[in-house]
Amino acid sequence: MSKPAAPLKGRAARLARLMPSTGPSTAARTPFVLLVVLLLGGGLITLLLLNSALNEGSFRLSELKRDTTELTDEQQALQRDVDSRSQPDALERRARELGMVPGGSPAFLDPDGTVRGDPTEATAPPPSPSPSPSPTPGPRASAGAAPDPDATATGASGSASPSGSAPATEPDSATAPAAESTPPPTSPGR
């Protein structure tokens, strides 16, 4: 009922000679197909890992940007505070609250020990009438007033007994308690 296949002629015969038979070719294609599937699967897994790493970096970047914004805002607020406290009127008000008074004309010491200028003690100006009373500081030792070194040297030598029993370097007992009760002079601004 079926006719035997007629031999191919012409172009079909040439194509049939170029194409190998289907039997042995399926065994040779299996490793190639597995290689392609493995390459595609490996590429897909690599893309997923790369995508998750990029997303993690993106989250970290947005967190760092948010932190930078917060720190910049804090820095600007602190700078505004510094600027407001650095204004001359604010500095003067704060200095008066601390009991500081404007200084007089300055005097300078030359390297050879001579004094240039006329040193004067700073005195507080009369208090201005203000609606709220401010605490008045107690008497303070002036930082510019230093004892005369010649006066202390003569006082120490004058207190020595004529018999020489007391050493000349001991302080006078009358001046020792007064020296202990006064606080040491401090320099403003340090």
mmCIF file with all atom_site columns, C-alpha atoms in Angstrom, residues 29-95:
data_model
loop_
_atom_site.group_PDB
_atom_site.id
_atom_site.type_symbol
_atom_site.label_atom_id
_atom_site.label_alt_id
_atom_site.label_comp_id
_atom_site.label_asym_id
_atom_site.label_entity_id
_atom_site.label_seq_id
_atom_site.pdbx_PDB_ins_code
_atom_site.Cartn_x
_atom_site.Cartn_y
_atom_site.Cartn_z
_atom_site.occupancy
_atom_site.B_iso_or_equiv
_atom_site.pdbx_formal_charge
_atom_site.auth_seq_id
_atom_site.auth_comp_id
_atom_site.auth_asym_id
_atom_site.auth_atom_id
_atom_site.pdbx_PDB_model_num
ATOM 1  C CA . ARG A 1 29 ? 23.993 17.375 20.672 1.00 0.00 ? 29 ARG A CA 1
ATOM 2  C CA . THR A 1 30 ? 23.382 16.444 24.337 1.00 0.00 ? 30 THR A CA 1
ATOM 3  C CA . PRO A 1 31 ? 26.641 17.926 25.790 1.00 0.00 ? 31 PRO A CA 1
ATOM 4  C CA . PHE A 1 32 ? 26.135 21.086 23.764 1.00 0.00 ? 32 PHE A CA 1
ATOM 5  C CA . VAL A 1 33 ? 22.585 21.541 25.028 1.00 0.00 ? 33 VAL A CA 1
ATOM 6  C CA . LEU A 1 34 ? 23.740 20.955 28.643 1.00 0.00 ? 34 LEU A CA 1
ATOM 7  C CA . LEU A 1 35 ? 26.527 23.508 28.179 1.00 0.00 ? 35 LEU A CA 1
ATOM 8  C CA . VAL A 1 36 ? 24.085 26.124 26.876 1.00 0.00 ? 36 VAL A CA 1
ATOM 9  C CA . VAL A 1 37 ? 21.618 25.449 29.714 1.00 0.00 ? 37 VAL A CA 1
ATOM 10 C CA . LEU A 1 38 ? 24.425 25.728 32.324 1.00 0.00 ? 38 LEU A CA 1
ATOM 11 C CA . LEU A 1 39 ? 25.681 28.976 30.792 1.00 0.00 ? 39 LEU A CA 1
ATOM 12 C CA . LEU A 1 40 ? 22.193 30.463 30.757 1.00 0.00 ? 40 LEU A CA 1
ATOM 13 C CA . GLY A 1 41 ? 21.516 29.344 34.359 1.00 0.00 ? 41 GLY A CA 1
ATOM 14 C CA . GLY A 1 42 ? 24.886 30.686 35.545 1.00 0.00 ? 42 GLY A CA 1
ATOM 15 C CA . GLY A 1 43 ? 24.257 33.998 33.800 1.00 0.00 ? 43 GLY A CA 1
ATOM 16 C CA . LEU A 1 44 ? 20.819 34.250 35.389 1.00 0.00 ? 44 LEU A CA 1
ATOM 17 C CA . ILE A 1 45 ? 22.194 33.544 38.893 1.00 0.00 ? 45 ILE A CA 1
ATOM 18 C CA . THR A 1 46 ? 25.021 36.055 38.326 1.00 0.00 ? 46 THR A CA 1
ATOM 19 C CA . LEU A 1 47 ? 22.497 38.714 37.258 1.00 0.00 ? 47 LEU A CA 1
ATOM 20 C CA . LEU A 1 48 ? 20.385 38.051 40.366 1.00 0.00 ? 48 LEU A CA 1
ATOM 21 C CA . LEU A 1 49 ? 23.427 38.362 42.660 1.00 0.00 ? 49 LEU A CA 1
ATOM 22 C CA . LEU A 1 50 ? 24.575 41.522 40.892 1.00 0.00 ? 50 LEU A CA 1
ATOM 23 C CA . ASN A 1 51 ? 21.096 43.030 41.148 1.00 0.00 ? 51 ASN A CA 1
ATOM 24 C CA . SER A 1 52 ? 20.851 42.285 44.884 1.00 0.00 ? 52 SER A CA 1
ATOM 25 C CA . ALA A 1 53 ? 24.336 43.780 45.461 1.00 0.00 ? 53 ALA A CA 1
ATOM 26 C CA . LEU A 1 54 ? 23.318 46.940 43.582 1.00 0.00 ? 54 LEU A CA 1
ATOM 27 C CA . ASN A 1 55 ? 20.099 47.193 45.612 1.00 0.00 ? 55 ASN A CA 1
ATOM 28 C CA . GLU A 1 56 ? 22.069 46.815 48.853 1.00 0.00 ? 56 GLU A CA 1
ATOM 29 C CA . GLY A 1 57 ? 24.464 49.557 47.718 1.00 0.00 ? 57 GLY A CA 1
ATOM 30 C CA . SER A 1 58 ? 21.517 51.751 46.791 1.00 0.00 ? 58 SER A CA 1
ATOM 31 C CA . PHE A 1 59 ? 19.976 51.339 50.257 1.00 0.00 ? 59 PHE A CA 1
ATOM 32 C CA . ARG A 1 60 ? 23.324 52.098 51.899 1.00 0.00 ? 60 ARG A CA 1
ATOM 33 C CA . LEU A 1 61 ? 23.753 55.170 49.673 1.00 0.00 ? 61 LEU A CA 1
ATOM 34 C CA . SER A 1 62 ? 20.291 56.518 50.548 1.00 0.00 ? 62 SER A CA 1
ATOM 35 C CA . GLU A 1 63 ? 21.013 55.937 54.272 1.00 0.00 ? 63 GLU A CA 1
ATOM 36 C CA . LEU A 1 64 ? 24.325 57.812 53.994 1.00 0.00 ? 64 LEU A CA 1
ATOM 37 C CA . LYS A 1 65 ? 22.639 60.679 52.131 1.00 0.00 ? 65 LYS A CA 1
ATOM 38 C CA . ARG A 1 66 ? 20.023 60.928 54.879 1.00 0.00 ? 66 ARG A CA 1
ATOM 39 C CA . ASP A 1 67 ? 22.744 60.948 57.555 1.00 0.00 ? 67 ASP A CA 1
ATOM 40 C CA . THR A 1 68 ? 24.677 63.592 55.632 1.00 0.00 ? 68 THR A CA 1
ATOM 41 C CA . THR A 1 69 ? 21.569 65.772 55.409 1.00 0.00 ? 69 THR A CA 1
ATOM 42 C CA . GLU A 1 70 ? 20.921 65.445 59.149 1.00 0.00 ? 70 GLU A CA 1
ATOM 43 C CA . LEU A 1 71 ? 24.540 66.247 60.009 1.00 0.00 ? 71 LEU A CA 1
ATOM 44 C CA . THR A 1 72 ? 24.569 69.217 57.642 1.00 0.00 ? 72 THR A CA 1
ATOM 45 C CA . ASP A 1 73 ? 21.411 70.581 59.293 1.00 0.00 ? 73 ASP A CA 1
ATOM 46 C CA . GLU A 1 74 ? 22.975 70.119 62.737 1.00 0.00 ? 74 GLU A CA 1
ATOM 47 C CA . GLN A 1 75 ? 26.192 71.822 61.622 1.00 0.00 ? 75 GLN A CA 1
ATOM 48 C CA . GLN A 1 76 ? 24.241 74.773 60.241 1.00 0.00 ? 76 GLN A CA 1
ATOM 49 C CA . ALA A 1 77 ? 22.256 75.095 63.490 1.00 0.00 ? 77 ALA A CA 1
ATOM 50 C CA . LEU A 1 78 ? 25.480 75.057 65.515 1.00 0.00 ? 78 LEU A CA 1
ATOM 51 C CA . GLN A 1 79 ? 27.026 77.634 63.193 1.00 0.00 ? 79 GLN A CA 1
ATOM 52 C CA . ARG A 1 80 ? 23.979 79.891 63.691 1.00 0.00 ? 80 ARG A CA 1
ATOM 53 C CA . ASP A 1 81 ? 24.430 79.561 67.474 1.00 0.00 ? 81 ASP A CA 1
ATOM 54 C CA . VAL A 1 82 ? 28.122 80.439 67.209 1.00 0.00 ? 82 VAL A CA 1
ATOM 55 C CA . ASP A 1 83 ? 27.347 83.411 64.969 1.00 0.00 ? 83 ASP A CA 1
ATOM 56 C CA . SER A 1 84 ? 24.674 84.726 67.342 1.00 0.00 ? 84 SER A CA 1
ATOM 57 C CA . ARG A 1 85 ? 26.977 84.392 70.359 1.00 0.00 ? 85 ARG A CA 1
ATOM 58 C CA . SER A 1 86 ? 29.914 85.971 68.497 1.00 0.00 ? 86 SER A CA 1
ATOM 59 C CA . GLN A 1 87 ? 28.197 89.265 67.857 1.00 0.00 ? 87 GLN A CA 1
ATOM 60 C CA . PRO A 1 88 ? 29.792 92.154 69.760 1.00 0.00 ? 88 PRO A CA 1
ATOM 61 C CA . ASP A 1 89 ? 26.705 93.029 71.808 1.00 0.00 ? 89 ASP A CA 1
ATOM 62 C CA . ALA A 1 90 ? 26.228 89.395 72.850 1.00 0.00 ? 90 ALA A CA 1
ATOM 63 C CA . LEU A 1 91 ? 29.892 89.126 73.841 1.00 0.00 ? 91 LEU A CA 1
ATOM 64 C CA . GLU A 1 92 ? 29.655 92.330 75.875 1.00 0.00 ? 92 GLU A CA 1
ATOM 65 C CA . ARG A 1 93 ? 26.487 91.187 77.637 1.00 0.00 ? 93 ARG A CA 1
ATOM 66 C CA . ARG A 1 94 ? 28.019 87.803 78.487 1.00 0.00 ? 94 ARG A CA 1
ATOM 67 C CA . ALA A 1 95 ? 31.242 89.423 79.735 1.00 0.00 ? 95 ALA A CA 1
#
